[in-house]
Short mmCIF file of C-alpha atoms and ligand atoms in Angstrom, two decimals:
data_model
loop_
_atom_site.label_atom_id
_atom_site.label_comp_id
_atom_site.label_asym_id
_atom_site.label_seq_id
_atom_site.Cartn_x
_atom_site.Cartn_y
_atom_site.Cartn_z
CA MET M 74 28.25 -88.64 -25.89
CA GLN M 75 29.86 -86.44 -28.55
CA THR M 76 27.58 -84.78 -31.07
CA LYS M 77 28.03 -83.10 -34.42
CA LEU M 78 24.72 -81.41 -35.00
CA PRO M 79 24.73 -78.89 -37.88
CA GLN M 80 25.33 -75.43 -36.51
CA ALA M 81 22.08 -73.93 -37.79
CA PHE M 82 20.08 -76.67 -36.09
CA ARG M 83 22.17 -76.46 -32.89
CA GLU M 84 21.30 -72.79 -32.66
CA SER M 85 17.57 -73.48 -32.77
CA LYS M 86 15.70 -74.03 -29.49
CA GLN M 87 15.08 -77.71 -30.22
CA GLY M 88 18.63 -78.26 -31.48
CA LYS M 89 20.14 -76.70 -28.38
CA ARG M 90 18.03 -78.86 -26.09
CA ALA M 91 18.69 -82.02 -28.13
CA ASP M 92 22.42 -81.33 -27.97
CA GLU M 93 22.33 -80.90 -24.18
CA ILE M 94 20.40 -84.12 -23.67
CA LEU M 95 22.51 -86.16 -26.10
CA ARG M 96 25.71 -84.97 -24.42
CA SER M 97 24.41 -86.03 -21.00
CA CYS M 98 24.16 -89.68 -22.11
CA VAL M 99 27.27 -91.70 -21.31
CA HIS M 100 26.14 -94.71 -23.33
CA CYS M 101 26.31 -97.06 -20.33
CA GLY M 102 23.21 -99.03 -21.33
CA LEU M 103 21.84 -99.37 -17.78
CA CYS M 104 18.50 -98.13 -19.07
CA ASN M 105 18.11 -101.08 -21.45
CA ALA M 106 17.46 -103.45 -18.54
CA THR M 107 14.27 -101.57 -17.61
CA CYS M 108 12.93 -101.04 -21.12
CA PRO M 109 9.81 -103.11 -21.91
CA THR M 110 10.29 -103.08 -25.69
CA TYR M 111 13.93 -104.10 -25.37
CA GLN M 112 12.90 -106.98 -23.14
CA VAL M 113 10.29 -108.21 -25.62
CA LEU M 114 12.18 -107.63 -28.88
CA GLY M 115 15.81 -107.96 -27.72
CA ASP M 116 16.98 -105.47 -30.36
CA GLU M 117 19.40 -102.68 -29.32
CA LEU M 118 17.43 -100.27 -31.53
CA ASP M 119 14.29 -101.05 -29.51
CA GLY M 120 15.93 -99.96 -26.27
CA PRO M 121 16.56 -96.40 -25.03
CA ARG M 122 20.29 -96.38 -25.78
CA GLY M 123 19.69 -97.46 -29.37
CA ARG M 124 16.89 -94.95 -29.82
CA ILE M 125 19.10 -92.17 -28.47
CA TYR M 126 21.68 -93.13 -31.12
CA LEU M 127 19.06 -93.16 -33.84
CA ILE M 128 17.89 -89.68 -32.85
CA LYS M 129 21.49 -88.42 -32.76
CA GLU M 130 22.23 -89.81 -36.24
CA MET M 131 18.99 -88.47 -37.64
CA LEU M 132 19.54 -84.98 -36.25
CA GLU M 133 23.17 -84.93 -37.36
CA ALA M 134 22.23 -85.96 -40.91
CA GLN M 135 19.04 -83.86 -40.80
CA ARG M 136 17.29 -86.76 -42.52
CA ALA M 137 14.45 -88.93 -41.18
CA ASP M 138 14.31 -92.49 -42.46
CA ASN M 139 12.00 -95.45 -41.98
CA VAL M 140 14.36 -97.22 -39.59
CA ALA M 141 14.33 -94.36 -37.09
CA GLN M 142 10.58 -93.96 -37.49
CA THR M 143 9.88 -97.65 -36.88
CA HIS M 144 11.95 -97.86 -33.69
CA LEU M 145 10.77 -94.53 -32.28
CA ASP M 146 7.15 -95.47 -33.01
CA ARG M 147 7.67 -98.64 -30.97
CA CYS M 148 8.72 -96.65 -27.90
CA LEU M 149 5.95 -96.57 -25.29
CA THR M 150 7.07 -93.21 -23.83
CA CYS M 151 6.84 -95.01 -20.48
CA ARG M 152 10.04 -93.28 -19.27
CA ALA M 153 11.17 -96.26 -17.19
CA CYS M 154 14.58 -95.55 -18.74
CA GLU M 155 14.59 -92.07 -17.17
CA THR M 156 14.00 -93.52 -13.72
CA ALA M 157 16.86 -95.98 -14.24
CA CYS M 158 19.36 -93.57 -15.80
CA PRO M 159 22.18 -92.56 -13.41
CA SER M 160 23.09 -89.53 -15.57
CA GLY M 161 19.62 -87.97 -15.51
CA VAL M 162 19.14 -88.12 -19.29
CA ALA M 163 15.81 -86.46 -20.18
CA TYR M 164 14.89 -89.21 -22.62
CA GLY M 165 11.20 -88.22 -22.86
CA GLU M 166 12.07 -84.72 -24.06
CA LEU M 167 14.63 -86.03 -26.53
CA LEU M 168 12.09 -88.49 -27.92
CA GLU M 169 9.63 -85.63 -28.35
CA ILE M 170 12.24 -83.74 -30.40
CA GLY M 171 13.04 -86.85 -32.46
CA ARG M 172 9.39 -87.56 -33.16
CA ASP M 173 8.71 -83.95 -34.11
CA PHE M 174 11.58 -84.14 -36.56
CA ILE M 175 10.13 -87.30 -38.11
CA GLU M 176 6.68 -85.72 -38.43
CA GLU M 177 8.24 -82.76 -40.20
CA HIS M 178 10.79 -84.49 -42.40
CA GLY M 179 9.72 -88.13 -42.66
CA ARG M 180 7.07 -89.84 -44.71
CA ARG M 181 4.25 -91.70 -43.07
CA GLY M 182 2.01 -94.02 -45.02
CA LEU M 183 -1.48 -92.82 -45.85
CA ILE M 184 -3.23 -95.25 -43.49
CA ASP M 185 -0.94 -94.49 -40.56
CA SER M 186 -1.32 -90.72 -41.05
CA SER M 187 -5.10 -91.01 -41.40
CA ILE M 188 -5.44 -93.05 -38.20
CA ARG M 189 -3.34 -90.50 -36.33
CA ARG M 190 -5.40 -87.59 -37.65
CA TRP M 191 -8.61 -89.43 -36.75
CA LEU M 192 -7.40 -90.07 -33.19
CA VAL M 193 -6.50 -86.40 -32.66
CA SER M 194 -9.84 -85.21 -34.00
CA VAL M 195 -12.09 -87.73 -32.20
CA VAL M 196 -10.70 -88.85 -28.83
CA PRO M 197 -10.18 -85.44 -27.15
CA ASP M 198 -13.61 -84.21 -28.30
CA VAL M 199 -16.11 -85.55 -25.75
CA ALA M 200 -19.20 -85.26 -28.00
CA ARG M 201 -17.46 -86.92 -30.94
CA PHE M 202 -15.89 -89.63 -28.78
CA LYS M 203 -19.30 -90.39 -27.28
CA ARG M 204 -20.85 -90.76 -30.75
CA TRP M 205 -18.02 -93.00 -31.97
CA SER M 206 -18.21 -95.08 -28.79
CA SER M 207 -21.96 -95.66 -29.30
CA LEU M 208 -21.34 -96.59 -32.93
CA GLY M 209 -18.48 -98.88 -31.88
CA ARG M 210 -20.70 -100.69 -29.38
CA ALA M 211 -23.34 -101.21 -32.09
CA VAL M 212 -20.88 -102.83 -34.52
CA ARG M 213 -18.61 -104.35 -31.89
CA TRP M 214 -19.16 -107.90 -33.13
CA MET M 215 -17.52 -107.14 -36.48
CA LEU M 216 -14.45 -105.24 -35.22
CA PRO M 217 -10.94 -106.69 -34.81
CA ARG M 218 -10.04 -107.63 -31.24
CA ASN M 219 -7.69 -104.69 -30.52
CA LEU M 220 -10.39 -102.20 -31.56
CA LYS M 221 -13.14 -104.04 -29.69
CA GLU M 222 -11.17 -103.75 -26.47
CA GLN M 223 -10.85 -99.97 -26.79
CA ILE M 224 -14.58 -99.33 -26.94
CA PRO M 225 -15.79 -98.12 -23.56
CA GLN M 226 -18.63 -100.10 -21.99
CA ARG M 227 -21.58 -98.19 -20.62
CA SER M 228 -20.87 -97.77 -16.92
CA PRO M 229 -23.03 -94.99 -15.50
CA ALA M 230 -22.02 -93.49 -12.19
CA THR M 231 -24.43 -93.74 -9.25
CA PRO M 232 -26.24 -90.40 -8.85
CA TYR M 233 -25.25 -88.65 -5.64
CA VAL M 234 -26.60 -85.41 -4.21
CA PHE M 235 -23.88 -83.12 -2.90
CA GLU M 236 -24.09 -80.22 -0.52
CA ARG M 237 -22.41 -76.87 -1.12
CA ARG M 238 -19.20 -76.72 0.93
CA GLU M 239 -16.80 -73.99 1.82
CA ARG M 240 -13.80 -76.10 0.86
CA GLN M 241 -13.68 -76.92 -2.82
CA VAL M 242 -11.40 -78.74 -5.22
CA LEU M 243 -11.47 -78.59 -8.98
CA VAL M 244 -11.43 -82.08 -10.48
CA LEU M 245 -10.61 -82.71 -14.12
CA GLN M 246 -13.23 -84.76 -15.87
CA GLY M 247 -10.93 -86.07 -18.61
CA CYS M 248 -12.18 -86.77 -22.13
CA VAL M 249 -11.95 -90.56 -22.20
CA GLN M 250 -12.43 -91.09 -18.49
CA ARG M 251 -15.74 -89.28 -18.23
CA ILE M 252 -17.18 -91.65 -20.83
CA ALA M 253 -15.33 -94.89 -20.09
CA THR M 254 -15.08 -94.84 -16.29
CA PRO M 255 -17.32 -92.08 -14.86
CA ARG M 256 -17.47 -93.96 -11.55
CA VAL M 257 -13.94 -92.88 -10.72
CA ASN M 258 -14.68 -89.18 -10.28
CA ALA M 259 -18.07 -90.01 -8.75
CA SER M 260 -16.24 -92.10 -6.10
CA LEU M 261 -13.89 -89.23 -5.36
CA ALA M 262 -16.75 -86.73 -5.10
CA ALA M 263 -18.57 -88.99 -2.62
CA LEU M 264 -15.39 -89.57 -0.58
CA LEU M 265 -14.59 -85.88 -0.33
CA ASP M 266 -18.18 -84.86 0.32
CA SER M 267 -18.18 -87.13 3.37
CA ARG M 268 -15.21 -85.13 4.69
CA GLY M 269 -16.58 -81.67 3.95
CA VAL M 270 -14.88 -80.95 0.62
CA GLU M 271 -16.92 -80.21 -2.49
CA VAL M 272 -15.83 -81.29 -5.96
CA VAL M 273 -16.40 -78.75 -8.73
CA TYR M 274 -15.88 -79.14 -12.47
CA ALA M 275 -15.08 -76.62 -15.21
CA ASP M 276 -17.86 -76.62 -17.83
CA GLU M 277 -15.58 -75.77 -20.73
CA GLU M 278 -12.72 -78.11 -19.79
CA SER M 279 -10.98 -79.56 -22.81
CA CYS M 280 -8.57 -82.47 -23.22
CA CYS M 281 -5.33 -82.12 -21.20
CA GLY M 282 -3.40 -82.29 -24.50
CA SER M 283 -1.55 -85.58 -23.94
CA LEU M 284 -3.05 -87.35 -26.93
CA SER M 285 -2.01 -84.78 -29.54
CA LEU M 286 1.34 -84.33 -27.75
CA HIS M 287 2.13 -88.05 -28.06
CA LEU M 288 1.22 -87.94 -31.72
CA SER M 289 3.50 -84.93 -32.26
CA ASN M 290 0.68 -82.67 -33.35
CA HIS M 291 2.01 -79.47 -31.86
CA GLY M 292 -0.49 -77.07 -33.37
CA GLU M 293 -3.35 -79.00 -31.80
CA THR M 294 -1.49 -79.44 -28.50
CA SER M 295 -0.86 -75.70 -28.03
CA THR M 296 -4.48 -74.85 -28.83
CA THR M 297 -5.74 -77.51 -26.43
CA LEU M 298 -3.45 -76.39 -23.61
CA ARG M 299 -4.50 -72.77 -24.00
CA ASN M 300 -8.20 -73.68 -24.12
CA ASN M 301 -7.84 -75.75 -21.00
CA ILE M 302 -6.09 -72.96 -19.13
CA ASP M 303 -8.87 -70.56 -20.17
CA ALA M 304 -11.46 -73.01 -18.84
CA LEU M 305 -9.78 -73.83 -15.53
CA LEU M 306 -8.32 -70.48 -14.53
CA PRO M 307 -11.55 -68.63 -13.59
CA LEU M 308 -12.14 -71.24 -10.86
CA LEU M 309 -8.58 -71.30 -9.57
CA ASP M 310 -8.84 -68.78 -6.72
CA ASP M 311 -11.84 -70.55 -5.18
CA VAL M 312 -10.33 -74.03 -4.98
CA GLU M 313 -7.59 -75.46 -2.80
CA ALA M 314 -6.30 -77.85 -5.46
CA VAL M 315 -6.73 -78.90 -9.09
CA ILE M 316 -6.95 -82.67 -9.06
CA SER M 317 -6.47 -85.24 -11.74
CA THR M 318 -7.66 -88.78 -11.12
CA ALA M 319 -6.08 -90.06 -14.34
CA SER M 320 -2.30 -90.13 -13.97
CA GLY M 321 -1.86 -89.77 -17.75
CA CYS M 322 -3.63 -86.40 -17.71
CA GLY M 323 -1.87 -85.36 -14.50
CA VAL M 324 1.60 -85.83 -15.93
CA THR M 325 0.80 -83.61 -18.93
CA LEU M 326 -0.86 -80.93 -16.80
CA LYS M 327 2.21 -80.71 -14.59
CA ASP M 328 4.26 -80.18 -17.75
CA TYR M 329 2.24 -77.16 -19.02
CA PRO M 330 4.90 -74.56 -18.15
CA ARG M 331 7.55 -76.41 -20.19
CA LEU M 332 5.15 -76.96 -23.08
CA LEU M 333 4.13 -73.29 -23.12
CA ALA M 334 7.57 -71.86 -22.34
CA ASP M 335 7.58 -69.80 -25.56
CA ASP M 336 4.16 -68.33 -25.06
CA LYS M 337 4.56 -65.00 -23.25
CA THR M 338 0.86 -64.78 -22.41
CA TYR M 339 0.13 -68.35 -21.37
CA PHE M 340 3.41 -69.32 -19.70
CA PRO M 341 2.70 -67.32 -16.49
CA LEU M 342 -0.88 -68.62 -16.47
CA ALA M 343 0.38 -72.19 -16.84
CA CYS M 344 2.70 -71.66 -13.85
CA ARG M 345 -0.20 -70.34 -11.77
CA LEU M 346 -2.32 -73.34 -12.68
CA VAL M 347 0.39 -75.89 -12.07
CA ASP M 348 1.02 -74.52 -8.58
CA LYS M 349 -2.30 -76.08 -7.62
CA VAL M 350 -2.22 -79.25 -9.72
CA VAL M 351 -1.86 -82.49 -7.77
CA ASP M 352 -2.51 -86.12 -8.39
CA VAL M 353 -5.47 -87.33 -6.35
CA SER M 354 -3.18 -89.56 -4.25
CA GLU M 355 -1.11 -86.51 -3.27
CA TYR M 356 -4.23 -84.62 -2.29
CA LEU M 357 -5.72 -87.45 -0.21
CA SER M 358 -2.37 -88.00 1.53
CA ARG M 359 -2.17 -84.30 2.26
CA LEU M 360 -5.62 -84.39 3.89
CA GLY M 361 -4.18 -86.90 6.35
CA LEU M 362 -7.53 -88.61 6.92
CA LEU M 363 -8.23 -92.29 7.33
CA TRP M 364 -10.33 -94.09 4.76
CA ASP M 365 -12.15 -97.41 5.03
CA LYS M 366 -11.86 -100.35 2.71
CA THR M 367 -14.89 -101.73 0.92
CA ALA M 368 -16.20 -105.13 1.98
CA GLU M 369 -15.74 -106.63 -1.48
CA TYR M 370 -11.99 -107.24 -1.70
CA GLN M 371 -9.03 -107.88 0.57
CA ARG M 372 -5.97 -108.69 -1.54
CA VAL M 373 -4.99 -106.07 -4.12
CA ALA M 374 -2.46 -106.27 -6.96
CA TRP M 375 -1.39 -102.67 -7.55
CA HIS M 376 -0.37 -101.62 -11.06
CA SER M 377 1.31 -98.24 -10.92
CA PRO M 378 0.92 -96.51 -14.31
CA CYS M 379 4.17 -95.29 -15.88
CA THR M 380 2.76 -91.77 -15.81
CA LEU M 381 2.54 -92.04 -12.03
CA GLN M 382 5.80 -93.82 -11.17
CA HIS M 383 8.13 -92.60 -13.95
CA GLY M 384 6.37 -89.45 -15.21
CA GLN M 385 5.17 -87.84 -11.97
CA ARG M 386 7.65 -89.78 -9.83
CA ILE M 387 5.20 -90.36 -6.99
CA ALA M 388 5.58 -94.06 -6.38
CA GLY M 389 4.36 -95.24 -2.99
CA THR M 390 1.56 -92.77 -2.23
CA VAL M 391 -1.33 -94.92 -3.45
CA GLU M 392 0.14 -98.02 -1.82
CA LYS M 393 0.27 -96.22 1.53
CA LEU M 394 -3.35 -95.08 1.26
CA LEU M 395 -4.59 -98.54 0.31
CA ARG M 396 -2.66 -100.21 3.13
CA SER M 397 -3.91 -97.69 5.68
CA ALA M 398 -7.47 -98.46 4.55
CA GLY M 399 -6.86 -102.11 5.47
CA TYR M 400 -5.94 -103.75 2.13
CA GLU M 401 -3.22 -106.31 1.70
CA LEU M 402 -1.04 -105.44 -1.31
CA VAL M 403 0.38 -108.54 -2.96
CA ASP M 404 3.91 -108.59 -4.41
CA VAL M 405 4.03 -107.81 -8.13
CA ARG M 406 7.06 -108.84 -10.16
CA ASP M 407 8.57 -106.26 -12.54
CA ALA M 408 6.26 -103.55 -11.24
CA HIS M 409 8.29 -100.89 -13.10
CA LEU M 410 7.26 -102.28 -16.53
CA CYS M 411 4.55 -100.73 -18.70
CA CYS M 412 1.31 -102.69 -19.32
CA GLY M 413 1.33 -101.71 -23.02
CA SER M 414 -1.54 -99.23 -22.91
CA ALA M 415 0.54 -96.04 -23.25
CA GLY M 416 -2.11 -93.67 -24.62
CA THR M 417 -2.79 -94.54 -28.23
CA TYR M 418 -0.02 -97.18 -28.32
CA SER M 419 -2.43 -100.10 -27.90
CA LEU M 420 -4.19 -98.97 -31.08
CA LEU M 421 -1.10 -98.12 -33.10
CA GLN M 422 1.10 -101.05 -31.98
CA PRO M 423 -1.48 -103.73 -31.14
CA GLU M 424 0.85 -106.71 -31.24
CA LEU M 425 3.48 -105.34 -28.88
CA ALA M 426 0.81 -103.86 -26.63
CA GLY M 427 -0.88 -107.27 -26.44
CA GLN M 428 2.38 -109.03 -25.54
CA LEU M 429 3.16 -106.52 -22.83
CA ARG M 430 -0.34 -106.83 -21.43
CA SER M 431 -0.13 -110.63 -21.23
CA GLN M 432 3.16 -110.37 -19.36
CA LYS M 433 1.79 -107.72 -17.04
CA LEU M 434 -1.40 -109.67 -16.25
CA GLU M 435 0.64 -112.78 -15.55
CA ALA M 436 2.82 -110.82 -13.10
CA LEU M 437 -0.17 -109.12 -11.48
CA CYS M 438 -2.05 -112.39 -10.97
CA GLU M 439 0.85 -114.52 -9.68
CA GLU M 440 -0.23 -114.11 -6.04
CA SER M 441 -3.95 -114.66 -6.80
CA PRO M 442 -5.27 -111.19 -5.85
CA ASP M 443 -9.01 -110.45 -5.50
CA VAL M 444 -8.70 -107.32 -7.61
CA ILE M 445 -6.22 -105.35 -9.73
CA ALA M 446 -6.07 -101.62 -9.00
CA THR M 447 -4.53 -98.90 -11.13
CA ALA M 448 -4.62 -95.10 -11.51
CA ASN M 449 -5.17 -94.37 -15.16
CA VAL M 450 -8.15 -94.92 -17.42
CA GLY M 451 -5.96 -96.19 -20.29
CA CYS M 452 -4.31 -98.90 -18.15
CA GLN M 453 -7.66 -99.84 -16.66
CA MET M 454 -9.32 -100.33 -20.06
CA HIS M 455 -6.30 -102.08 -21.56
CA LEU M 456 -5.85 -104.53 -18.67
CA SER M 457 -9.62 -105.18 -18.50
CA GLY M 458 -9.54 -106.22 -22.15
CA GLY M 459 -6.94 -108.92 -21.50
CA GLY M 460 -9.45 -111.71 -20.93
CA ASN M 461 -8.53 -112.12 -17.28
CA ASN M 462 -11.16 -112.95 -14.66
CA VAL M 463 -9.69 -110.70 -11.97
CA PRO M 464 -11.56 -107.35 -11.99
CA VAL M 465 -9.55 -104.21 -12.81
CA VAL M 466 -10.61 -101.01 -11.03
CA HIS M 467 -9.32 -97.53 -10.31
CA TRP M 468 -7.91 -97.54 -6.78
CA LEU M 469 -10.30 -94.74 -5.71
CA GLU M 470 -13.16 -97.20 -6.12
CA LEU M 471 -11.59 -99.24 -3.30
CA LEU M 472 -11.94 -96.48 -0.69
CA ARG M 473 -15.03 -95.76 1.31
S1 SF4 E 1430 20.25 -92.89 -21.15
FE1 SF4 E 1430 21.31 -93.01 -19.17
S2 SF4 E 1430 21.32 -95.19 -18.65
FE2 SF4 E 1430 20.83 -95.05 -20.84
S3 SF4 E 1430 22.78 -95.22 -21.92
FE3 SF4 E 1430 22.44 -93.03 -21.60
S4 SF4 E 1430 23.44 -92.54 -19.65
FE4 SF4 E 1430 23.25 -94.77 -19.72
S1 SF4 E 1431 10.35 -94.76 -22.78
FE1 SF4 E 1431 9.98 -96.90 -22.17
S2 SF4 E 1431 9.81 -98.02 -24.12
FE2 SF4 E 1431 10.74 -96.03 -24.59
S3 SF4 E 1431 12.94 -96.40 -24.52
FE3 SF4 E 1431 12.36 -95.66 -22.47
S4 SF4 E 1431 11.95 -97.55 -21.29
FE4 SF4 E 1431 11.97 -98.13 -23.48
#
């Protein structure tokens, strides 16, 4: 694709990268077929090719308008288009540049901006999120449906006494996950303890940064990333891996070196950290041990989060582990499509998120599974709120 970005912008770091990515797109449109929003809305501007054009026009004119903002806001950042693209277009990075430009040059309404600011200040802060969750549960009856569904239920983890072990792994607690689904990390700790590996946590761990990154709040993202590195690094030499059990956090952690590329102090530290970062499915596969299935379920519908299959590109690892434990994985139509959770998307685009969820639940339940399993707290909460009677769990809860 030819570009005519203004020279001054093309010479900036973002302009140079945008130019490279735009030029790699050959405008074939193959990506549209895998785009969830294009499938639902049928509008070229709600597919990746159209969005790439919008970003190109906006950057060339150096002017952000409401049309570009509307269609870029509707993008889930699921990156299914990246997996489908034969030319290797780094759509996710281009979208980040386009969204940053809109935040800097566009005009958001007061309500929209306030909600975004509120999300960045509350969700990544565990104490605040806990307080808001308690308040939300108290007034749940009077909230609109899409908000009601986002309030975590109380689900305490079963207390478990662990022994000190020579082998240790550092597990991220996650800001939402530790409140909404604490059983996930508790299951992992029990599994690993039974095989002689101890789970340790970093006391001062902060959010992985994905929430502020998706909302184009770069100041907050850089601070969060640096804080997290400061918290995790002192434990790094003593552990054999840094594990994320939420694929949405894992994909951001693996991206730390790119996100901190301009920071002379933190870039090398980010590289050191990322050398040890793995998704929990990668770690369990690497251990090469056999796990048992629980007695509760037999037939599993697996929903691979976009952050696992398109972001981290590790499709197949969880499926292999579940099958080797004795589960039957049912066929799921359109398994590459997003469920509509996509971080804060379900709050900011409730209608589209609801449509995508209905479609996803229909596809997941076609073969009448006993349970739906996934790998990210956001997908788990979103799918659980869909009014379906098939339970939705994190796949780790299915291993014994
Ligand atoms: S992003 Fe890739 S698949 Fe989509 S139009 Fe461009 S080259 Fe084709
Ligand atoms: S990231 Fe997902 S929603 Fe956005 S354009 Fe690509 S496929 Fe469509």
